[in-house]
Tab-separated table of C-alpha atoms in Angstrom:
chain	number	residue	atom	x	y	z
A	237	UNK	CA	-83.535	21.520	-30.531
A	238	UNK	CA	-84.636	18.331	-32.807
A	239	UNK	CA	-83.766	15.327	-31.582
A	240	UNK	CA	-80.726	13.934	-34.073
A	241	UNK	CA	-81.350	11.107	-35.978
A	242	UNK	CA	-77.480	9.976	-37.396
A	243	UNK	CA	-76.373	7.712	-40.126
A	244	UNK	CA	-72.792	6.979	-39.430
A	245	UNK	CA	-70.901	6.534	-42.483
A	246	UNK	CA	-67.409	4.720	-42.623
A	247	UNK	CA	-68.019	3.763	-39.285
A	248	UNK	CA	-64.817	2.619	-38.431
A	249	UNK	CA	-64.860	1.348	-34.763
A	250	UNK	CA	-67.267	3.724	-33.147
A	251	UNK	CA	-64.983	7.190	-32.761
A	252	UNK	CA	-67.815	9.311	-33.876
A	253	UNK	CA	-70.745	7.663	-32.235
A	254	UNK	CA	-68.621	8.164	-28.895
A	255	UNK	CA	-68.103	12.015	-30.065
A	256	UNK	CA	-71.768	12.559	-30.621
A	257	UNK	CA	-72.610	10.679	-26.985
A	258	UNK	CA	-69.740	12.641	-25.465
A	259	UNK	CA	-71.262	16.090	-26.454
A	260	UNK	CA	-74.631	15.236	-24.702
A	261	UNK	CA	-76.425	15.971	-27.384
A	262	UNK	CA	-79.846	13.926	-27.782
A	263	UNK	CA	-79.064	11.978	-30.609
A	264	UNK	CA	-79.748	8.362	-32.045
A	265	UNK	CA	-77.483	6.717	-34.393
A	266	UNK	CA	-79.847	5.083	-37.267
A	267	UNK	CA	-77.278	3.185	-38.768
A	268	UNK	CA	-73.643	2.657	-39.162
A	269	UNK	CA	-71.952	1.425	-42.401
A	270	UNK	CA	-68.363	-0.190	-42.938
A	271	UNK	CA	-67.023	-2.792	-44.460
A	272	UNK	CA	-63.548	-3.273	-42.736
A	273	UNK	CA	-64.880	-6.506	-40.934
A	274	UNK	CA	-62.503	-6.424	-38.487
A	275	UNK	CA	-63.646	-2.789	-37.365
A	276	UNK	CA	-66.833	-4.217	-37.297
A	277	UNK	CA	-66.935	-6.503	-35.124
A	278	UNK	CA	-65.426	-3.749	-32.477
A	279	UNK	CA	-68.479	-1.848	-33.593
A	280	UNK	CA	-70.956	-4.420	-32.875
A	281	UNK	CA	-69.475	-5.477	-29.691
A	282	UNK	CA	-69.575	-1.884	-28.398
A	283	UNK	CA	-72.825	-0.531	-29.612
A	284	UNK	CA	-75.171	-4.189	-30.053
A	285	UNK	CA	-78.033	-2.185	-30.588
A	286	UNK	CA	-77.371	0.166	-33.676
A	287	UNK	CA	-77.910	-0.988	-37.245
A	288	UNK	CA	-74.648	-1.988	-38.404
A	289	UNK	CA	-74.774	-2.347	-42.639
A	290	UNK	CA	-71.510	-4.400	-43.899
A	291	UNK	CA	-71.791	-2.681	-47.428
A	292	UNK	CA	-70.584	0.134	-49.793
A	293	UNK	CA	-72.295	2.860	-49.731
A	294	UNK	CA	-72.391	2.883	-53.269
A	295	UNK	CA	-74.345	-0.289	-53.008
A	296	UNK	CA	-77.137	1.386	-50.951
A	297	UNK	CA	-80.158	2.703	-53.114
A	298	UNK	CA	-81.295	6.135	-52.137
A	299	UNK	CA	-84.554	4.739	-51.239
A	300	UNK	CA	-83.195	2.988	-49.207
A	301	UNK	CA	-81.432	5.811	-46.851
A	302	UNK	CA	-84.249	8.012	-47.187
A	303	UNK	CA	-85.931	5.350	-45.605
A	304	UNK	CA	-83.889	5.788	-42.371
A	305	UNK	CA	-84.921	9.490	-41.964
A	306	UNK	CA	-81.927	11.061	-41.141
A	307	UNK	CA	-81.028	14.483	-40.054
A	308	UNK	CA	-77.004	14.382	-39.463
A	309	UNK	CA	-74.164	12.521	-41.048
A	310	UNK	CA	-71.097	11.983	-39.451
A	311	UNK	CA	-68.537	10.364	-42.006
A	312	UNK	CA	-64.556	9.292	-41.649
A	313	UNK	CA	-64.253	8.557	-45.208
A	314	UNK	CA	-60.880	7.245	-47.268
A	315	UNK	CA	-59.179	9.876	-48.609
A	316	UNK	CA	-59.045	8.342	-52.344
A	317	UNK	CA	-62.629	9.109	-53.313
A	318	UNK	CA	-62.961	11.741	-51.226
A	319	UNK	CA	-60.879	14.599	-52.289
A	320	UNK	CA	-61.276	18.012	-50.681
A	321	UNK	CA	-61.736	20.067	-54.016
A	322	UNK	CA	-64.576	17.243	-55.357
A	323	UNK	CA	-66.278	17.162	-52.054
A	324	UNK	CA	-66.418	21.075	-51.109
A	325	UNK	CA	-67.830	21.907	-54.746
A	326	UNK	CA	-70.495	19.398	-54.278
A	327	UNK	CA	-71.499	20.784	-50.911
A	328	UNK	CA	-71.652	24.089	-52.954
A	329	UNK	CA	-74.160	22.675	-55.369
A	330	UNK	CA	-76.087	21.390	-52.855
A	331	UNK	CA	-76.941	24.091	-51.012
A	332	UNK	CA	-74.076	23.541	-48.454
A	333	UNK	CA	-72.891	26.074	-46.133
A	334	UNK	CA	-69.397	24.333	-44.151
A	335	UNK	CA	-66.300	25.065	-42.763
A	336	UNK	CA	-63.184	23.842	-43.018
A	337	UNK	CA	-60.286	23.262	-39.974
A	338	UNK	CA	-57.288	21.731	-39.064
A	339	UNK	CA	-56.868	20.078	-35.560
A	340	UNK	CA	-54.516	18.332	-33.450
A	341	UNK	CA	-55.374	16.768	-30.094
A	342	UNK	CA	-52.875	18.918	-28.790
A	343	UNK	CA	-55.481	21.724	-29.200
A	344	UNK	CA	-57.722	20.122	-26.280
A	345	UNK	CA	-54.890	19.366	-24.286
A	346	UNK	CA	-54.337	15.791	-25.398
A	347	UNK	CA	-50.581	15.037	-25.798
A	348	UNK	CA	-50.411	13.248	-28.782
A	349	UNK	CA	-50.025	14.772	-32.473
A	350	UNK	CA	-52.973	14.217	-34.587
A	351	UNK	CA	-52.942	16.506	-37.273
A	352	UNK	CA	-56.658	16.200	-39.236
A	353	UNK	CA	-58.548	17.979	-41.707
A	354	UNK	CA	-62.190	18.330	-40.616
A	355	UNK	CA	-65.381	19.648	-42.299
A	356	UNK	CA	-68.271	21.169	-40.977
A	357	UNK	CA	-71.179	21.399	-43.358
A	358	UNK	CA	-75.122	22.423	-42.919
A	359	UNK	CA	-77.973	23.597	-44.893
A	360	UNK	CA	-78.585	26.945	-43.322
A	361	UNK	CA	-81.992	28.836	-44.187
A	362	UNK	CA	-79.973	32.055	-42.869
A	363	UNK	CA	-76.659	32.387	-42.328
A	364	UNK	CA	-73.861	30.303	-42.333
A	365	UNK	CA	-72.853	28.753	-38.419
A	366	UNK	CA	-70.595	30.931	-36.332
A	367	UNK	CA	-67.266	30.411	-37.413
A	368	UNK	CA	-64.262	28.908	-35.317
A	369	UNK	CA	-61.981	32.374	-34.807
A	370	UNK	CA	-58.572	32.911	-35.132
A	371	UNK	CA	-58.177	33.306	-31.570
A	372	UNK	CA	-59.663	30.869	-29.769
A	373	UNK	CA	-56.536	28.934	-29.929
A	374	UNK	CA	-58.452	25.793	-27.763
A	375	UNK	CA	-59.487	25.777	-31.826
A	376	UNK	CA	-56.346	25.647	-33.617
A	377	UNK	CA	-53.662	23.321	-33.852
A	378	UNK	CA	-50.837	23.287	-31.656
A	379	UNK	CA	-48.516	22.440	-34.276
A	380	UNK	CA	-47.594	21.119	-37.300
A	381	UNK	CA	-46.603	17.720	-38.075
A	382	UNK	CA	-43.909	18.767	-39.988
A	383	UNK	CA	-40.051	18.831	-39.918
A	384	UNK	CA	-39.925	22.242	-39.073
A	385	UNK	CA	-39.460	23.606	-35.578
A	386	UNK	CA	-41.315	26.975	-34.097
A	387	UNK	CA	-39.595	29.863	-34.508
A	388	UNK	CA	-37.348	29.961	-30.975
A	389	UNK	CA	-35.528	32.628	-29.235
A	390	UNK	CA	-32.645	30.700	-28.032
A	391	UNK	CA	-29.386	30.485	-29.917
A	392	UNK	CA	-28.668	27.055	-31.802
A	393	UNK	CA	-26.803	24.536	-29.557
A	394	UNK	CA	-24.577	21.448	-29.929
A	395	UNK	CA	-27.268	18.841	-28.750
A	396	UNK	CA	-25.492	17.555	-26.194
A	397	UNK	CA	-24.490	20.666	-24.322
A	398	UNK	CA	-28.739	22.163	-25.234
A	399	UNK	CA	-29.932	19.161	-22.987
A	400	UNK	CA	-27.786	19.181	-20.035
A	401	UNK	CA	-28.535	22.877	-20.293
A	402	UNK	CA	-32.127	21.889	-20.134
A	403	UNK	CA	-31.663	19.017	-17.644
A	404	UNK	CA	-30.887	21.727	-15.070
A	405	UNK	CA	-33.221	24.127	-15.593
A	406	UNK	CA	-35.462	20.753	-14.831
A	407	UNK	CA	-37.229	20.546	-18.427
A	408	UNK	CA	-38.254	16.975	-19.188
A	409	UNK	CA	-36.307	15.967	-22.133
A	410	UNK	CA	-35.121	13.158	-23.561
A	411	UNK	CA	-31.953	12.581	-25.073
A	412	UNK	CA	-31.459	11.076	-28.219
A	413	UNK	CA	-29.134	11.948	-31.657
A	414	UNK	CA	-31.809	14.383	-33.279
A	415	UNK	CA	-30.846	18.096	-34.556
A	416	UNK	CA	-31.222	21.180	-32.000
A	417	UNK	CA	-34.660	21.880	-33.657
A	418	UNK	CA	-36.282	18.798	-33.057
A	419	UNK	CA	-35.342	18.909	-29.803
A	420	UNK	CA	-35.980	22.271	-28.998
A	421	UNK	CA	-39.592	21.335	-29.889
A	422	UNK	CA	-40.198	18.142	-27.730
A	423	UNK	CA	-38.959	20.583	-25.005
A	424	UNK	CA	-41.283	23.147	-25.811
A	425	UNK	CA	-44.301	20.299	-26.249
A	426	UNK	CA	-42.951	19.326	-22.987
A	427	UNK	CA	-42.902	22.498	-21.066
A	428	UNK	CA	-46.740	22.979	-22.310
A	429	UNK	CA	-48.621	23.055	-19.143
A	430	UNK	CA	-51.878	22.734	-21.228
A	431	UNK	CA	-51.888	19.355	-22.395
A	432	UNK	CA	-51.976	16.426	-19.568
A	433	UNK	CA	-49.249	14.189	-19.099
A	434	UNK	CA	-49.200	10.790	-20.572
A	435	UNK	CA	-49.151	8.981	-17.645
A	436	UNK	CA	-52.412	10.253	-17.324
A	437	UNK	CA	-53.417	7.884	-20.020
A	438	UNK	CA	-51.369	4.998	-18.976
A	439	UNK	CA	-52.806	1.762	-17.438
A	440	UNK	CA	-52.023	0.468	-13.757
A	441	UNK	CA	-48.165	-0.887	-14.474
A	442	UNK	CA	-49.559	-4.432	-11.832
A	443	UNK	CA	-52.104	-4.976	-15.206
A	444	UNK	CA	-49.854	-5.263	-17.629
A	445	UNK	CA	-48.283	-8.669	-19.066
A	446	UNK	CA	-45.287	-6.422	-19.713
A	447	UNK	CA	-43.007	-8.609	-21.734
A	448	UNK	CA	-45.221	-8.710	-24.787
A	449	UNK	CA	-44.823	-4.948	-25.177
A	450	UNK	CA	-41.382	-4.454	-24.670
A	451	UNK	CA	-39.779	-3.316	-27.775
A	452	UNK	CA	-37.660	-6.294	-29.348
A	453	UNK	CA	-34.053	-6.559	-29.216
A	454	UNK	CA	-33.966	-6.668	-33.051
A	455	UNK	CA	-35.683	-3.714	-32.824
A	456	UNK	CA	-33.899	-1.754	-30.349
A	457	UNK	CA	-30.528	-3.015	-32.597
A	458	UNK	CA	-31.465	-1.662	-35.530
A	459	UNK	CA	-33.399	1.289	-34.834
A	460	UNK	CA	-32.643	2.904	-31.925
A	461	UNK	CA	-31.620	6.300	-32.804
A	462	UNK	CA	-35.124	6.691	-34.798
A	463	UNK	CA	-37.485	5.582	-31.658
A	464	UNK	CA	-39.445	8.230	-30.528
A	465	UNK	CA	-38.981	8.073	-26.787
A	466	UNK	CA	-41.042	9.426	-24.329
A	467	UNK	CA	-40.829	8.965	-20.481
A	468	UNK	CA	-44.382	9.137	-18.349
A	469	UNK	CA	-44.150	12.979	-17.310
A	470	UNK	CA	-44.094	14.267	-20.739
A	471	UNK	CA	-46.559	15.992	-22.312
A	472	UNK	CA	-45.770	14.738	-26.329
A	473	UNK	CA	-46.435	11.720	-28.347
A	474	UNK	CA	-46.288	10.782	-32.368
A	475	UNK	CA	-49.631	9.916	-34.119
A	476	UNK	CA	-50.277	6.287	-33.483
A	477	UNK	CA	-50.741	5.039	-36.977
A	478	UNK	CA	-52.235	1.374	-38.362
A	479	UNK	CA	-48.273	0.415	-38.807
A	480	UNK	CA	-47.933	0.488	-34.934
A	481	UNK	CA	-45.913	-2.229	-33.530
A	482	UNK	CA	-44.864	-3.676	-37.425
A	483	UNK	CA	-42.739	-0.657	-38.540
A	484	UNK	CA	-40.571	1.752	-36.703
A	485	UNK	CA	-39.789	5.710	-37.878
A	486	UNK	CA	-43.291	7.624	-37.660
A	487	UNK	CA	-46.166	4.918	-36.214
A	488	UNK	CA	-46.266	6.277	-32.924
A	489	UNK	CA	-43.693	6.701	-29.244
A	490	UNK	CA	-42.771	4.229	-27.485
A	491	UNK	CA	-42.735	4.719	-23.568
A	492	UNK	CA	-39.519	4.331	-21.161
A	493	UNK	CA	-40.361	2.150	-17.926
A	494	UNK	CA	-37.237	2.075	-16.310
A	495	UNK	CA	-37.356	5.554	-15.435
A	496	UNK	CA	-33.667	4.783	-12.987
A	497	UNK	CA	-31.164	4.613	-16.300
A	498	UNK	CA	-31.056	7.895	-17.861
A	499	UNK	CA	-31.402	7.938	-20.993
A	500	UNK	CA	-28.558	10.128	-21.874
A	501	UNK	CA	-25.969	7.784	-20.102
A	502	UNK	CA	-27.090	5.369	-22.537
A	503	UNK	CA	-27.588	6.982	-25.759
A	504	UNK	CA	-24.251	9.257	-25.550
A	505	UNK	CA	-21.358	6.455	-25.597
A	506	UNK	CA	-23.944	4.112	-27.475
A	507	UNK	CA	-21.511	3.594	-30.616
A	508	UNK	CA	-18.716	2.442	-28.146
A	509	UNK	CA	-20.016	-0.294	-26.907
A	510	UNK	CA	-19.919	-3.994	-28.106
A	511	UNK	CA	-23.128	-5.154	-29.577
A	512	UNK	CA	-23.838	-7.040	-26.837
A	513	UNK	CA	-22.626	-4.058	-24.058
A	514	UNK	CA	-25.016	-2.064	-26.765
A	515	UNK	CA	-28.336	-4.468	-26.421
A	516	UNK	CA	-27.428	-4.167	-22.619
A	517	UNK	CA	-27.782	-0.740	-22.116
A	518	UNK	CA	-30.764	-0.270	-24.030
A	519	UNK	CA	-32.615	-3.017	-22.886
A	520	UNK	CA	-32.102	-1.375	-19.191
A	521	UNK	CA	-34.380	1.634	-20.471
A	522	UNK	CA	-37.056	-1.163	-20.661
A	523	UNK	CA	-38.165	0.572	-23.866
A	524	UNK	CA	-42.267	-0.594	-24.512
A	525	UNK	CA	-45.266	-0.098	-26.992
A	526	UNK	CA	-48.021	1.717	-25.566
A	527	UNK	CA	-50.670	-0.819	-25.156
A	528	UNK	CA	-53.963	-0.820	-27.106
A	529	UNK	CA	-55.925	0.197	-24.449
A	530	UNK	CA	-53.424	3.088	-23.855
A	531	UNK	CA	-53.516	4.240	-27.205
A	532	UNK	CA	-57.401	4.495	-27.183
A	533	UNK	CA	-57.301	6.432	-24.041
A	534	UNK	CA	-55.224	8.824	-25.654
A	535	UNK	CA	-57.488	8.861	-28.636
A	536	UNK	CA	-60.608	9.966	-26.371
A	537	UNK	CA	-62.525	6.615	-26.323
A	538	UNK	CA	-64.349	5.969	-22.159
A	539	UNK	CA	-63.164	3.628	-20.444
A	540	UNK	CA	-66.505	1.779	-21.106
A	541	UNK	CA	-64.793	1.015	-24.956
A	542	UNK	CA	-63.579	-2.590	-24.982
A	543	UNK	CA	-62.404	-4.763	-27.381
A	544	UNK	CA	-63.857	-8.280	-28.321
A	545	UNK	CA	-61.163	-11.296	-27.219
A	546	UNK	CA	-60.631	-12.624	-30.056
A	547	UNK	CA	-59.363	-9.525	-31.970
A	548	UNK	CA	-55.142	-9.844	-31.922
A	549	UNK	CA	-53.093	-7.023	-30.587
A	550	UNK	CA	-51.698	-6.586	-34.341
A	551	UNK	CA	-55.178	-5.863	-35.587
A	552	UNK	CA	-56.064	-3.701	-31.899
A	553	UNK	CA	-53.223	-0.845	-33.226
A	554	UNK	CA	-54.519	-1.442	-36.916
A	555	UNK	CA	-57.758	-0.130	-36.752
A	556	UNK	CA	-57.162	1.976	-33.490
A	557	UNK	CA	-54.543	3.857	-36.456
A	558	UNK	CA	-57.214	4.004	-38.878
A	559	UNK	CA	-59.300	5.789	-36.309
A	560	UNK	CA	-59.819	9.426	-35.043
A	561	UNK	CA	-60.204	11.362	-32.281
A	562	UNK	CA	-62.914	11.036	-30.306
A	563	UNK	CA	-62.702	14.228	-28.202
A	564	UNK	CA	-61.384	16.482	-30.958
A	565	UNK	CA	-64.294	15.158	-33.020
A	566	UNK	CA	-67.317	15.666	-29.977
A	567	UNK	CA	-65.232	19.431	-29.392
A	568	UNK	CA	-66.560	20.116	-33.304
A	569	UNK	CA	-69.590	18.571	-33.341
A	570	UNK	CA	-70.519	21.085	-30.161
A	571	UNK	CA	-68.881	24.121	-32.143
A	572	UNK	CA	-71.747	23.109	-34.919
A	573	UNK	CA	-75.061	22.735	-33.298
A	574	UNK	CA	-74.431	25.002	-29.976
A	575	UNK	CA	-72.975	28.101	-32.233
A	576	UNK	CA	-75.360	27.583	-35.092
């Protein structure tokens, strides 16, 4: 096989140079181009040696990339000028054969939701690559990231009496004030023996400088019935968006340390108690963010992925949201050069 020679476009903070590295593919990166500064100086601090352009890519003169004689591009671009129909029908012009997939990290065994579109494009002299098929589900998605539960068997429960159902069958589930779907499918995400735990992404507990992740009291006041809880043994998480740690409903879980209060005790009687009885209780689940470095374990990046010290925790989840998934990503790039 050629050696690749990659220009990495919207370069983000590295996700897809650690996809290409993590296929083992021969490959060298020729240049990556951003111009988030903040994303890259990540960039630059992980991978010193690569060409890193801080411009548009509508500034660059063709000349100029055909001067860096690339064979591969791998691109994360803004959806705005990027949209599906305007891109595929250029591909078509060009000579493009591609495929087009949706995937979850859930697919690989990950437990977080990720729902992405992804494109696979080449110029073929033959026939188009071998296709991803129906079903090889360690392909598809997992699920949606919709509001809509998988069709289920079981007959529709009170919540209440559904989880201490499920509490003695020995499901992991956490209680909250949800409908039966939703919980139905955090117990089904749960019960997937498939996808790893999140503890296994977790860092040493003796590491962490634990107060500055707890979630705020303001916080847990406010918004407690919309937190998306999850305890270490589950096997579910929320996609971790740029808004992690500034907003609340849909940026991402938030993990329960104090694994000793159940969370049903607490979340049950919850509009009974004082407000200060109330801040009490839930401040016993010791209710945290996922750290940084958690969050890009999840996402696939080695443990060799660091961050420079001077980049704030606030900015950390920002551009770790505007990221992908490193694993998902290397999984496709295989599925295009090994099955061409």
């Amino acid at each position: 096989m050629e050696s690749l020679r990659v220009l990495e476009l919207y370069s983000g903070i590295g996700g897809m140079h650690y996809a290409l590295k993590n296929t083992g593919i021969s490959g060298h990166v020729v240049a990556a181009i951003d111009i988030n500064t903040t994303a890259n100086e990540v960039y630059r601090h992980n991978f010193p040696e690569t060409p890193l352009w801080n411009r548009t890519i509508e500034g660059i003169s063709l000349d100029e990339f055909n001067k860096l004689h690339f064979n591969m591009i791998l691109m994360s671009p803004p959806c705005q000028p990027f949209t599906r129909q305007y891109f595929v029908e250029m591909l078509r012009k060009c000579g493009y054969t591609y495929q087009e997939v949706m995937l979850s990290p859930t697919s690989i065994g990950i437990p977080n939701s990720r729902l992405r579109y992804f494109l696979m494009a080449k110029i073929s002299r033959d026939t188009m690559f071998s296709k991803i098929k129906e079903s090889d589900t360690s392909m598809l998605p997992a699920e949606t990231e919709s509001s809509e539960a998988p069709s289920l068997s079981r007959p529709q429960q009170p919540v209440s009496s559904m989880i201490r159902q499920e509490e003695k069958e020995g499901y992991c589930v956490l209680y909250k004030l949800e409908t039966a779907n939703d919980a139905l499918k955090k117990i089904n995400q749960n019960n997937d023996s498939s996808v790893k735990q999140i503890q296994d992404f977790l860092e040493p507990q003796g590491n962490l400088e634990m107060e500055q992740y707890l979630v705020p009291s303001k916080i847990l006041m406010r918004y407690a019935l919309i937190l998306d809880i999850v305890q270490p043994n589950c096997r579910r998480s929320i996609c971790f968006t740029k808004g992690y740690g500034r907003y609340v409903e849909g940026t991402g879980s938030v993990l329960q340390s104090c694994l000793e209060t159940e969370i049903e005790t607490v979340f049950k009687n919850l509009d009974q108690f004082s407000q200060e009885e109330k801040l009490q209780q839930l401040q016993g689940l010791k209710l945290r963010y996922f750290t940084p470095r958690e969050v890009a374990n999840i996402m696939g990046f080695p443990e060799s992925f660091s961050f420079p010290e001077e980049i704030s925790i606030k900015q950390r989840y920002k551009i770790l949201g505007n990221s992908l998934n490193v694993l998902v990503v290397s999984t496709l790039l295989r599925q295009l050069i090994f099955n061409c």
